[in-house]
mmCIF file of C-alpha atoms in Angstrom:
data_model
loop_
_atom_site.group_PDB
_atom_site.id
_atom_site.type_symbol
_atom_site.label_atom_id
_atom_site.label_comp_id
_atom_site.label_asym_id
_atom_site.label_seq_id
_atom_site.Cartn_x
_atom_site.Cartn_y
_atom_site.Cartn_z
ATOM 1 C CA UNK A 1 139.433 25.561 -29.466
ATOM 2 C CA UNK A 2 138.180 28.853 -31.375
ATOM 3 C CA UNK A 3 139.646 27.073 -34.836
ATOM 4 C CA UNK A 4 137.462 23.938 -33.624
ATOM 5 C CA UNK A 5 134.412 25.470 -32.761
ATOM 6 C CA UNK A 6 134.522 27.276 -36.020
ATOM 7 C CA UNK A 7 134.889 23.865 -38.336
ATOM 8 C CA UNK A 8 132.588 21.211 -39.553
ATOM 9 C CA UNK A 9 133.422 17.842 -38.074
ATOM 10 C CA UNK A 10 133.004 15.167 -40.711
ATOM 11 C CA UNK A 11 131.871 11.326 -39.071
ATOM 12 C CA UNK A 12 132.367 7.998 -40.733
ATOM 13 C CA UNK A 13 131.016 4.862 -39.796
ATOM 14 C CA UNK A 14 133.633 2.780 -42.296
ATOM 15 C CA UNK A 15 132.858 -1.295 -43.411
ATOM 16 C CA UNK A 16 134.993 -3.845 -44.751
ATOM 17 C CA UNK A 17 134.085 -2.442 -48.100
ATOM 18 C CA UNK A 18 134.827 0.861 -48.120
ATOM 19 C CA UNK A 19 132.701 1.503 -51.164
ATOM 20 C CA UNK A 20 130.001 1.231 -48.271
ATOM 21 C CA UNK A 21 131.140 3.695 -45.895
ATOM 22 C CA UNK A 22 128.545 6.142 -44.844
ATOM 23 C CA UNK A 23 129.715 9.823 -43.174
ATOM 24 C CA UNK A 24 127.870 12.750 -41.228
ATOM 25 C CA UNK A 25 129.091 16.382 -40.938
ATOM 26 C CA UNK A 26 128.561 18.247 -37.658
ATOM 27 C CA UNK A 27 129.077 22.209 -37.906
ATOM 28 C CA UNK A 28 130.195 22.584 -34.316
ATOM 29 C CA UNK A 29 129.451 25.862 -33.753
ATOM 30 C CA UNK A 30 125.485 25.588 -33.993
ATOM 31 C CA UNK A 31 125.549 22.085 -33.083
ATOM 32 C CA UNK A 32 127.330 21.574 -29.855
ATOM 33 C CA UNK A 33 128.153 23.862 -26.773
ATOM 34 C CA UNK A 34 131.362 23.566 -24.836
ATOM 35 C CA UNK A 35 130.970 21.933 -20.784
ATOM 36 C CA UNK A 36 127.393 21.100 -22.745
ATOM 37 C CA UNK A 37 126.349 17.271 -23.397
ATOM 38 C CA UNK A 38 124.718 17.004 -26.430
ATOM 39 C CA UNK A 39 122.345 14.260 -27.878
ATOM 40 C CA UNK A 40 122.446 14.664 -31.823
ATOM 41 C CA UNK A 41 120.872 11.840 -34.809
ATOM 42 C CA UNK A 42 122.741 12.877 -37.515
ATOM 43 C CA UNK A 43 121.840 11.979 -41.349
ATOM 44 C CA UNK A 44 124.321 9.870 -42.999
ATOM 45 C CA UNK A 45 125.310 9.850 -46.644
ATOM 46 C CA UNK A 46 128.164 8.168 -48.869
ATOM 47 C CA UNK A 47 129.843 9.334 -50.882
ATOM 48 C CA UNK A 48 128.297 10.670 -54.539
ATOM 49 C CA UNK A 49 124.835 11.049 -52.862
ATOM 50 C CA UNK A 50 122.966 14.194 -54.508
ATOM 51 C CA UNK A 51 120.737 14.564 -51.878
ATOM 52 C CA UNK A 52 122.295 14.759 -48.236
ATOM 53 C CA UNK A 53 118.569 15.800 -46.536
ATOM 54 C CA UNK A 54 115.602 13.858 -45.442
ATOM 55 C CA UNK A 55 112.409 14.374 -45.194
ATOM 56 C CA UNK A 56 110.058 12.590 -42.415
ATOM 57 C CA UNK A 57 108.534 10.332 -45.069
ATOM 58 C CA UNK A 58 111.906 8.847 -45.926
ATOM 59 C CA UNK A 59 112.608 6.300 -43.394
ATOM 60 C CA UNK A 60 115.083 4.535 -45.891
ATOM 61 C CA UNK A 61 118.337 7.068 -45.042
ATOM 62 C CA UNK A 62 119.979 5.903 -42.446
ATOM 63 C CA UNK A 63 120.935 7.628 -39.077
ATOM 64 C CA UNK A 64 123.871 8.044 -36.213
ATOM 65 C CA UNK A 65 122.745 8.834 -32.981
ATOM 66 C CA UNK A 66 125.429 9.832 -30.923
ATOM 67 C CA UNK A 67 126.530 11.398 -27.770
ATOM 68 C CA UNK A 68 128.841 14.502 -28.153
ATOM 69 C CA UNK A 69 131.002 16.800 -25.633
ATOM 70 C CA UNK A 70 132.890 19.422 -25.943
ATOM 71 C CA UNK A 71 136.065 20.152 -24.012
ATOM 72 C CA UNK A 72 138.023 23.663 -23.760
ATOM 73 C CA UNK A 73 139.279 26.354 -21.510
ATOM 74 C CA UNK A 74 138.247 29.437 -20.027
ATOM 75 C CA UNK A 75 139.296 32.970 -21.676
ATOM 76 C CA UNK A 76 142.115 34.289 -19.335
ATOM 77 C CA UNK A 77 140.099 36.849 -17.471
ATOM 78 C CA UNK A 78 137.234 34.289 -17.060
ATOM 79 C CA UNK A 79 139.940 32.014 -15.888
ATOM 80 C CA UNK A 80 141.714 33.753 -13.487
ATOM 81 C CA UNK A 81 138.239 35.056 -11.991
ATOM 82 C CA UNK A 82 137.340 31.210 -11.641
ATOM 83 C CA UNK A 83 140.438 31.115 -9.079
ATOM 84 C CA UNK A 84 140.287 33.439 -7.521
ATOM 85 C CA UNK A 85 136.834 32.753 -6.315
ATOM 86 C CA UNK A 86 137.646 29.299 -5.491
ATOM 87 C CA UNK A 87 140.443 30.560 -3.640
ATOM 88 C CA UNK A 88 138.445 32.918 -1.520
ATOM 89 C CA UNK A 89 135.729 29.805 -1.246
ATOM 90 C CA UNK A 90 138.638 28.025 0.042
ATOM 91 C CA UNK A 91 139.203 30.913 3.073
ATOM 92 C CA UNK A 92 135.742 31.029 4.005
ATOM 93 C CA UNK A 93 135.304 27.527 4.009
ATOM 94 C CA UNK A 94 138.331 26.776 6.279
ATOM 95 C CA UNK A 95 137.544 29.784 8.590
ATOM 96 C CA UNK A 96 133.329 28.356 8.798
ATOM 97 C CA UNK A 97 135.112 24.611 9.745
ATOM 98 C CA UNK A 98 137.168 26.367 12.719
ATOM 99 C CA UNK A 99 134.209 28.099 13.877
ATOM 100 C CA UNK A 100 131.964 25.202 14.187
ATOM 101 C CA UNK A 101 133.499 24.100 17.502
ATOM 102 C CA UNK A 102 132.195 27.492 19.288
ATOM 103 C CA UNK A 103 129.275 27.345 17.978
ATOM 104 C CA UNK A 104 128.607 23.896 19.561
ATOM 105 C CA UNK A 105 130.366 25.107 22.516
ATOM 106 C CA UNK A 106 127.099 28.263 23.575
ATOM 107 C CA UNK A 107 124.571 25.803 25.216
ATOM 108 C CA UNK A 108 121.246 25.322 23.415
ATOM 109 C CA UNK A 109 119.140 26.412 26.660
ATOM 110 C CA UNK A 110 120.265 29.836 26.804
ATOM 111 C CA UNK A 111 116.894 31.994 25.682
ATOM 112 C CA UNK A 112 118.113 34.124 23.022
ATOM 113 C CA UNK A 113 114.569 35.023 21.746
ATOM 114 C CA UNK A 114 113.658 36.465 24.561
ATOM 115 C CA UNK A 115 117.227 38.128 25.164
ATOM 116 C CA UNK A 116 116.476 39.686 21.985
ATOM 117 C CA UNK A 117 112.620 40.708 22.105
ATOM 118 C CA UNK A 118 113.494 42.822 25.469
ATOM 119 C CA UNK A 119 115.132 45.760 23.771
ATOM 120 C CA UNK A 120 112.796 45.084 20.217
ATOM 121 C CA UNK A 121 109.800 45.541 22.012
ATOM 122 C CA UNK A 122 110.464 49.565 23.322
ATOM 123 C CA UNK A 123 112.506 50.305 20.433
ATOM 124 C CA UNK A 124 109.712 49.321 17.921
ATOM 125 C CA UNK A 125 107.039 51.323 20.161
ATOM 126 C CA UNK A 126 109.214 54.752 20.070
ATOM 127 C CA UNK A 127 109.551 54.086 16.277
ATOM 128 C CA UNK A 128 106.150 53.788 15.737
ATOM 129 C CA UNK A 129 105.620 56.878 17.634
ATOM 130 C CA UNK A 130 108.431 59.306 16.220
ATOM 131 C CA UNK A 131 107.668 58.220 12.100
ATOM 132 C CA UNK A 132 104.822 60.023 11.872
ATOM 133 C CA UNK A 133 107.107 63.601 13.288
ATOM 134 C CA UNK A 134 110.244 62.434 11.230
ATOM 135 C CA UNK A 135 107.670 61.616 8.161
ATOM 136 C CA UNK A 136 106.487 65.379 8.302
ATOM 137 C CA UNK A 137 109.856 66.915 8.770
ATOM 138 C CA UNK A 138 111.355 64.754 5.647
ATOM 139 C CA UNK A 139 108.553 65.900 3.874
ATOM 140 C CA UNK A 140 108.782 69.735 4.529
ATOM 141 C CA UNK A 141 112.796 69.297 4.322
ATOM 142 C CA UNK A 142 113.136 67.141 1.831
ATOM 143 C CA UNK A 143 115.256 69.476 -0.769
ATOM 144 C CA UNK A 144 117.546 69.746 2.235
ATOM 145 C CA UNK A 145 117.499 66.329 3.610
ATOM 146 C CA UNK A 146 118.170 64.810 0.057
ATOM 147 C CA UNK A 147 122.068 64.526 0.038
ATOM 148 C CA UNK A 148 122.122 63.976 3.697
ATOM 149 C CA UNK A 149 119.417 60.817 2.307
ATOM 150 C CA UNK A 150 121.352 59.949 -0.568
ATOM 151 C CA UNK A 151 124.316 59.435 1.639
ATOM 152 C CA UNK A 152 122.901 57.399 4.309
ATOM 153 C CA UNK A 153 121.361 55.587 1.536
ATOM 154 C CA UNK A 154 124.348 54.543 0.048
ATOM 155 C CA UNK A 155 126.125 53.828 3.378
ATOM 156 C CA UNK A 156 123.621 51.774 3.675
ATOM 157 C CA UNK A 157 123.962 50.039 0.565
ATOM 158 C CA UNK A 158 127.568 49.120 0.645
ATOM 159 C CA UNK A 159 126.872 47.654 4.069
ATOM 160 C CA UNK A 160 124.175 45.638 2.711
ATOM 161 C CA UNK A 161 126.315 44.594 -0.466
ATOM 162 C CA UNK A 162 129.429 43.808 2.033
ATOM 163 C CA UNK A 163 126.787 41.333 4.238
ATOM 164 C CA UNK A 164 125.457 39.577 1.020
ATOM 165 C CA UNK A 165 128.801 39.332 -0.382
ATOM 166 C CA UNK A 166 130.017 37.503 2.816
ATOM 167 C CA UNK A 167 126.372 35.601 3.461
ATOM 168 C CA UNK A 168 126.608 34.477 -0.258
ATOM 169 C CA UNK A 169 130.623 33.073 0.192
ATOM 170 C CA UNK A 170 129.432 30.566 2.917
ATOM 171 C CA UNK A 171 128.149 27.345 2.011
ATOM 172 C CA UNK A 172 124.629 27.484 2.487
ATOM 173 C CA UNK A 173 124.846 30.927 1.189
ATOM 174 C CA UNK A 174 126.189 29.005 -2.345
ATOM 175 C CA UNK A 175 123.549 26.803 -2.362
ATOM 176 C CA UNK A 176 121.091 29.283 -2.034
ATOM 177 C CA UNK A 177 122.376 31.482 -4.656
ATOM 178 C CA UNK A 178 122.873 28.821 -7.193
ATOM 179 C CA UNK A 179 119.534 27.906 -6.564
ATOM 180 C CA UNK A 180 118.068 31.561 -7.807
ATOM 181 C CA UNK A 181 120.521 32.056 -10.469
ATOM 182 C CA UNK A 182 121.555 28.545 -11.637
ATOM 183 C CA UNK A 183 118.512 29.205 -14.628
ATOM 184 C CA UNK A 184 119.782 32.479 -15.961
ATOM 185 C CA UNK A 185 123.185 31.157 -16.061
ATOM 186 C CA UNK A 186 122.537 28.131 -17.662
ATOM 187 C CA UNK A 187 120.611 30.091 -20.535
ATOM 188 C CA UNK A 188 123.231 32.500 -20.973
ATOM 189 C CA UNK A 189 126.001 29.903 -21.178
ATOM 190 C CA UNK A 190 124.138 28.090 -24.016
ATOM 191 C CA UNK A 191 123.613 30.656 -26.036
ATOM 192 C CA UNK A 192 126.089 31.735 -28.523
ATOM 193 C CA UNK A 193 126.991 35.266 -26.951
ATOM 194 C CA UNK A 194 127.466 33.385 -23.893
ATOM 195 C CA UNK A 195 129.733 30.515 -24.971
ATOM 196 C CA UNK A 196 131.718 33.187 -26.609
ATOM 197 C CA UNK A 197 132.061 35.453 -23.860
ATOM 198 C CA UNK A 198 132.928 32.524 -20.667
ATOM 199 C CA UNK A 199 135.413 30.291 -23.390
ATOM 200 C CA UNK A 200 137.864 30.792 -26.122
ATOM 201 C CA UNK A 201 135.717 29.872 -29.230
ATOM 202 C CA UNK A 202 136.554 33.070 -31.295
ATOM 203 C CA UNK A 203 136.546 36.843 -31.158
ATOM 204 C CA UNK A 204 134.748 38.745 -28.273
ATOM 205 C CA UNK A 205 131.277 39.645 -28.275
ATOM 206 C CA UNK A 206 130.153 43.153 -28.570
ATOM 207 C CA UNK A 207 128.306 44.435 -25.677
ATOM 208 C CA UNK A 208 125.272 44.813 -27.766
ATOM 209 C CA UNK A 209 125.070 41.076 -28.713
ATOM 210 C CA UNK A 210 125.562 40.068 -24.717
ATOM 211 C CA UNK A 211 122.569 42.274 -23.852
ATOM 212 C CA UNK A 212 120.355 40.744 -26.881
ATOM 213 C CA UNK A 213 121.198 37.134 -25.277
ATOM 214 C CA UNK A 214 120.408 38.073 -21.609
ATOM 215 C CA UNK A 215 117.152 41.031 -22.327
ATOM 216 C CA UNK A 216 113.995 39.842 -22.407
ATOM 217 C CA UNK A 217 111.809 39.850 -26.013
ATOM 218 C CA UNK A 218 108.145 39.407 -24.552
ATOM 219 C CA UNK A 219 106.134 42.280 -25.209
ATOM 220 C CA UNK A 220 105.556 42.925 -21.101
ATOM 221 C CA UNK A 221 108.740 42.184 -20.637
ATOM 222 C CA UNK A 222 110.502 44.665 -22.878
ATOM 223 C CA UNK A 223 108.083 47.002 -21.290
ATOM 224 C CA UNK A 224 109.130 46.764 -17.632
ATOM 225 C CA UNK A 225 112.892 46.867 -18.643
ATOM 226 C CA UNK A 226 112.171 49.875 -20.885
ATOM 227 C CA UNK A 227 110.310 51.903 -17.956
ATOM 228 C CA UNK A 228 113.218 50.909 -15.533
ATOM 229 C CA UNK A 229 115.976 52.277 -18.221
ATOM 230 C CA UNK A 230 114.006 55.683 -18.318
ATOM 231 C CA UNK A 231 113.202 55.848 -14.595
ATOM 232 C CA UNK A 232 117.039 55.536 -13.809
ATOM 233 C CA UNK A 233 118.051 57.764 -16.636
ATOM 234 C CA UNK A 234 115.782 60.552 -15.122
ATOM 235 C CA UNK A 235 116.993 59.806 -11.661
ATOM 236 C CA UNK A 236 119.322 62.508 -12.395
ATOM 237 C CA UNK A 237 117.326 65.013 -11.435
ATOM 238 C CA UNK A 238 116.899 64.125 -7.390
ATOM 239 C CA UNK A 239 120.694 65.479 -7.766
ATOM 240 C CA UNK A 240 121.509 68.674 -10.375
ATOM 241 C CA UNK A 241 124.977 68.435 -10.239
ATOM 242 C CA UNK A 242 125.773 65.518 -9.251
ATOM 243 C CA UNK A 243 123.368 63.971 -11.401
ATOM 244 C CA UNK A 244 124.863 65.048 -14.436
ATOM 245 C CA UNK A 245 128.070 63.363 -13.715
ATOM 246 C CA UNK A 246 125.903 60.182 -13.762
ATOM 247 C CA UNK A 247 125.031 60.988 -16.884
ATOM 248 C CA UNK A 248 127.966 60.754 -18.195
ATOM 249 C CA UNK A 249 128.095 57.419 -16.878
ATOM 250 C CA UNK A 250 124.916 55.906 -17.977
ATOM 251 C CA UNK A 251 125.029 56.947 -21.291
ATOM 252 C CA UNK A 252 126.485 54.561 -22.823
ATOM 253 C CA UNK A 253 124.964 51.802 -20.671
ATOM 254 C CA UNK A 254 121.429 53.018 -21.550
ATOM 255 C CA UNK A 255 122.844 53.330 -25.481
ATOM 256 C CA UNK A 256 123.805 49.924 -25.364
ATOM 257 C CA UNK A 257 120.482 48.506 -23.511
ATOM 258 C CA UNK A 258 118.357 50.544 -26.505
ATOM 259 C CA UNK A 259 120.903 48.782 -29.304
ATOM 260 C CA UNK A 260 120.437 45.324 -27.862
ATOM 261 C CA UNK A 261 116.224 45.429 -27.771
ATOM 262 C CA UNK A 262 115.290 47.957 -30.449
ATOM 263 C CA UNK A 263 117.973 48.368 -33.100
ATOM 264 C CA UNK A 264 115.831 46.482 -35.566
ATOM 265 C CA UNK A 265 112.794 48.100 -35.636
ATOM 266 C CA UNK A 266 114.534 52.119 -34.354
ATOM 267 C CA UNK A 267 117.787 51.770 -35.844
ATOM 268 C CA UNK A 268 118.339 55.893 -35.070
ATOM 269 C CA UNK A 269 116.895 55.658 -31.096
ATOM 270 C CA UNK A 270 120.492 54.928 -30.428
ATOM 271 C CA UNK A 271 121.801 58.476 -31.065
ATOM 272 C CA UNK A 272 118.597 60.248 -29.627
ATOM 273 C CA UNK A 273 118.969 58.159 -26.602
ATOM 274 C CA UNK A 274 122.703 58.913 -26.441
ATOM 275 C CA UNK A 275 122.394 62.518 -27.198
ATOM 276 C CA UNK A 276 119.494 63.411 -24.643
ATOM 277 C CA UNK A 277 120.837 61.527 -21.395
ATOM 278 C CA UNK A 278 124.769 63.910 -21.926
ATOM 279 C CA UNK A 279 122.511 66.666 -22.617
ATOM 280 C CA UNK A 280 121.505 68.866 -19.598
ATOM 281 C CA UNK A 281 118.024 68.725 -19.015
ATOM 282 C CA UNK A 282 116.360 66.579 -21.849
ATOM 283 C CA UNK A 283 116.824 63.418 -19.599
ATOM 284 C CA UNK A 284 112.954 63.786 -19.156
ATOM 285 C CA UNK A 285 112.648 62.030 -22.989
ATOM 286 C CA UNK A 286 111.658 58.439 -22.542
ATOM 287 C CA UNK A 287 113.775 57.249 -25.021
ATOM 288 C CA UNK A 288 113.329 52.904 -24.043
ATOM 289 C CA UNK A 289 109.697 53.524 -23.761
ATOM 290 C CA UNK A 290 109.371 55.442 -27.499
ATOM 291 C CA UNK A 291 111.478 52.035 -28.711
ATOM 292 C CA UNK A 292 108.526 49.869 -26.802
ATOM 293 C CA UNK A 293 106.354 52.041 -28.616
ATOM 294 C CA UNK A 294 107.460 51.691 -31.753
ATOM 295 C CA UNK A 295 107.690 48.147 -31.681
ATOM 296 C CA UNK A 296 104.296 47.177 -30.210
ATOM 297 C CA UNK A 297 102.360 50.600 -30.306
ATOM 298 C CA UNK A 298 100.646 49.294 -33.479
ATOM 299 C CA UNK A 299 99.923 46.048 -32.537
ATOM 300 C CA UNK A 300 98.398 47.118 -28.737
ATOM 301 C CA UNK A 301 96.163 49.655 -30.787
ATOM 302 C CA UNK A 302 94.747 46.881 -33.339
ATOM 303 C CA UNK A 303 94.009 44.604 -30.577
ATOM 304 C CA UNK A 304 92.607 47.312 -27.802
ATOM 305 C CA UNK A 305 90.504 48.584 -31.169
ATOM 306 C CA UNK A 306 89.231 45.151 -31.793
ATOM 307 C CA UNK A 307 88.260 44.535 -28.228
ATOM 308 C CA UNK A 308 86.501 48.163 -28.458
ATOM 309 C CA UNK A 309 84.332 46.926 -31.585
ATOM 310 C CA UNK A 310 83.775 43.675 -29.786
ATOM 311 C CA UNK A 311 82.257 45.528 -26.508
ATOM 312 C CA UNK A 312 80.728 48.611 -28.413
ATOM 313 C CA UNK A 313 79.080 45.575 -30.866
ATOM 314 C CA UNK A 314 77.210 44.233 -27.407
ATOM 315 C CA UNK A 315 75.786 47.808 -26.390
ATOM 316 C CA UNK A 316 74.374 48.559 -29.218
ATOM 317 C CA UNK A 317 70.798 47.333 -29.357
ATOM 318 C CA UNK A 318 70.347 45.384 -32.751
ATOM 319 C CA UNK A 319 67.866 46.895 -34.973
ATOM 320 C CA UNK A 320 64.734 44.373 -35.829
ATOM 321 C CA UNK A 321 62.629 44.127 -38.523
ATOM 322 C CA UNK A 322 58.701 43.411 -38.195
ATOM 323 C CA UNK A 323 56.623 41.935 -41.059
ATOM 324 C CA UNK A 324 53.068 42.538 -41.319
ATOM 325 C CA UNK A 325 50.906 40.106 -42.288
ATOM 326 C CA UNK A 326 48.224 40.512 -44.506
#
């Protein structure tokens, strides 16, 4: 498949006289996706023609409009993902069909809503009067509580991970998840970096080329990924120690993220980014957001200063000019 995708194919549609025979070339690598149906009309030439092209004037050259498909595996790791996930499908899906029988077995009558709004209702009332106390004493605490806070919060999050892990391996938990996510995958498997990361059409794609396919390019939305990028690069700080073990961490992540949406216009934020989050204490330099800047700074400032004219233009009193008559 990778020598494939990398050729041009070359189409005939061949007559009796072969002096007639017209031909199409297809370079498959811009043209079709693998697993992606594909509608092309292709220009057809013979053989000796100068000019290959046509314009939308020239309804004379004639077309092939054809249907085209490409078939090919999965890269090994990509493969061997794929099954074991169905495999683990498979488990859950068995165990969900044996427990259908108890679960039409508890009688319909039985009042769990009320069962469970017994205990809710004096829990919620002793919450509602203890937050305000626990509020306070997190408040005045807080440089203690913090790693008892950070712990509990990431108990918390593998619990919650483990639950929507095992929610999101049931069947209606498929459904539901390929209904959020079935539009980012399909624009990430036709893109190039995509195709070449899920199938075997060629070398590996570099990190930075996977983030330019999946990153937004919008001016708003570079801006909220850029703010995010700084805010967890400076979340080091909540922890001093600990934190700059992150660091070590996210460096290259963040590196990567800054290659991917602002190499063209900063091609040296790369190393400032790099070099301030393993640095102690210069995490506070919003590296993303001095890309943003860079990139739409001048173009926010000539439109904010245009609207400025435009409203300043309206205060001001126009000055009029009276003619005497004699």
């Amino acid at each position: 498949l990778a020598e494939f995708y990398q050729s041009v194919a070359t189409l005939a549609v061949e007559y009796r006289n072969s002096e007639n025979n017209l031909y199409a070339e297809v370079p498959l690598k811009s043209a079709v996706g693998v697993h992606h149906t594909q509608w092309l009309i292709l220009n057809l030439y013979r053989i000796g023609d100068t000019n290959r092209s046509s314009s939308a004037e020239d309804t004379s050259q004639p077309t092939l409009r054809l249907q085209m498909r490409l078939e090919g595996p999965f890269r090994p790791e990509v493969a061997a993902l794929v099954s074991l996930g169905q495999a683990w499908f498979g488990v859950v899906d068995k165990l969900e069909a044996s427990c259908q029988p108890l679960i039409h077995v508890v009688p319909k009558s039985i009042p769990i809503q009320n069962l469970v709004l017994v205990p809710t209702v004096p829990i919620a009332t002793l919450t509602v009067a203890v937050a305000p106390i626990f509020i306070g004493l997190l408040i005045v605490g807080l440089p203690f509580f913090l790693p008892l806070l950070v712990v509990l919060g990431s108990i918390g999050a593998t619990v919650g991970g483990i639950g929507a892990f095992l929610y999101f391996s049931g069947s209606s938990g498929r459904v539901r998840l390929g209904e959020l996510v079935s539009p980012l995958v399909t624009t990430f498997l036709s893109s190039a970096p995509g195709q070449r990361v899920i199938y075997e059409t060629g070398p590996r794609p570099t990190p930075v080329s996977v983030s330019r396919a999946i990153l937004p390019t919008s001016l708003w939305g570079k801006l909220w990924i850029s703010l995010l990028i700084d805010c967890i690069g400076s979340s080091s700080y909540l922890l001093p120690i600990v934190g700059e073990a992150f660091d070590l961490t996210w460096a290259p992540i963040q590196t990567i993220l800054i290659m991917a949406m602002y190499d063209n216009v900063a091609p040296n934020l790369k190393y400032v980014s790099f070099i301030e989050e393993l640095m102690p204490m210069t995490d506070v330099v919003p590296s993303a957001t001095i890309g943003w800047l860079t990139e739409f700074g001048p173009e926010v400032l000539s439109i904010s200063s245009k609207q400025a004219e435009q409203v300043l233009g309206g205060l001001v009193p126009r000055q009029t000019s009276v003619q005497r008559s004699e």
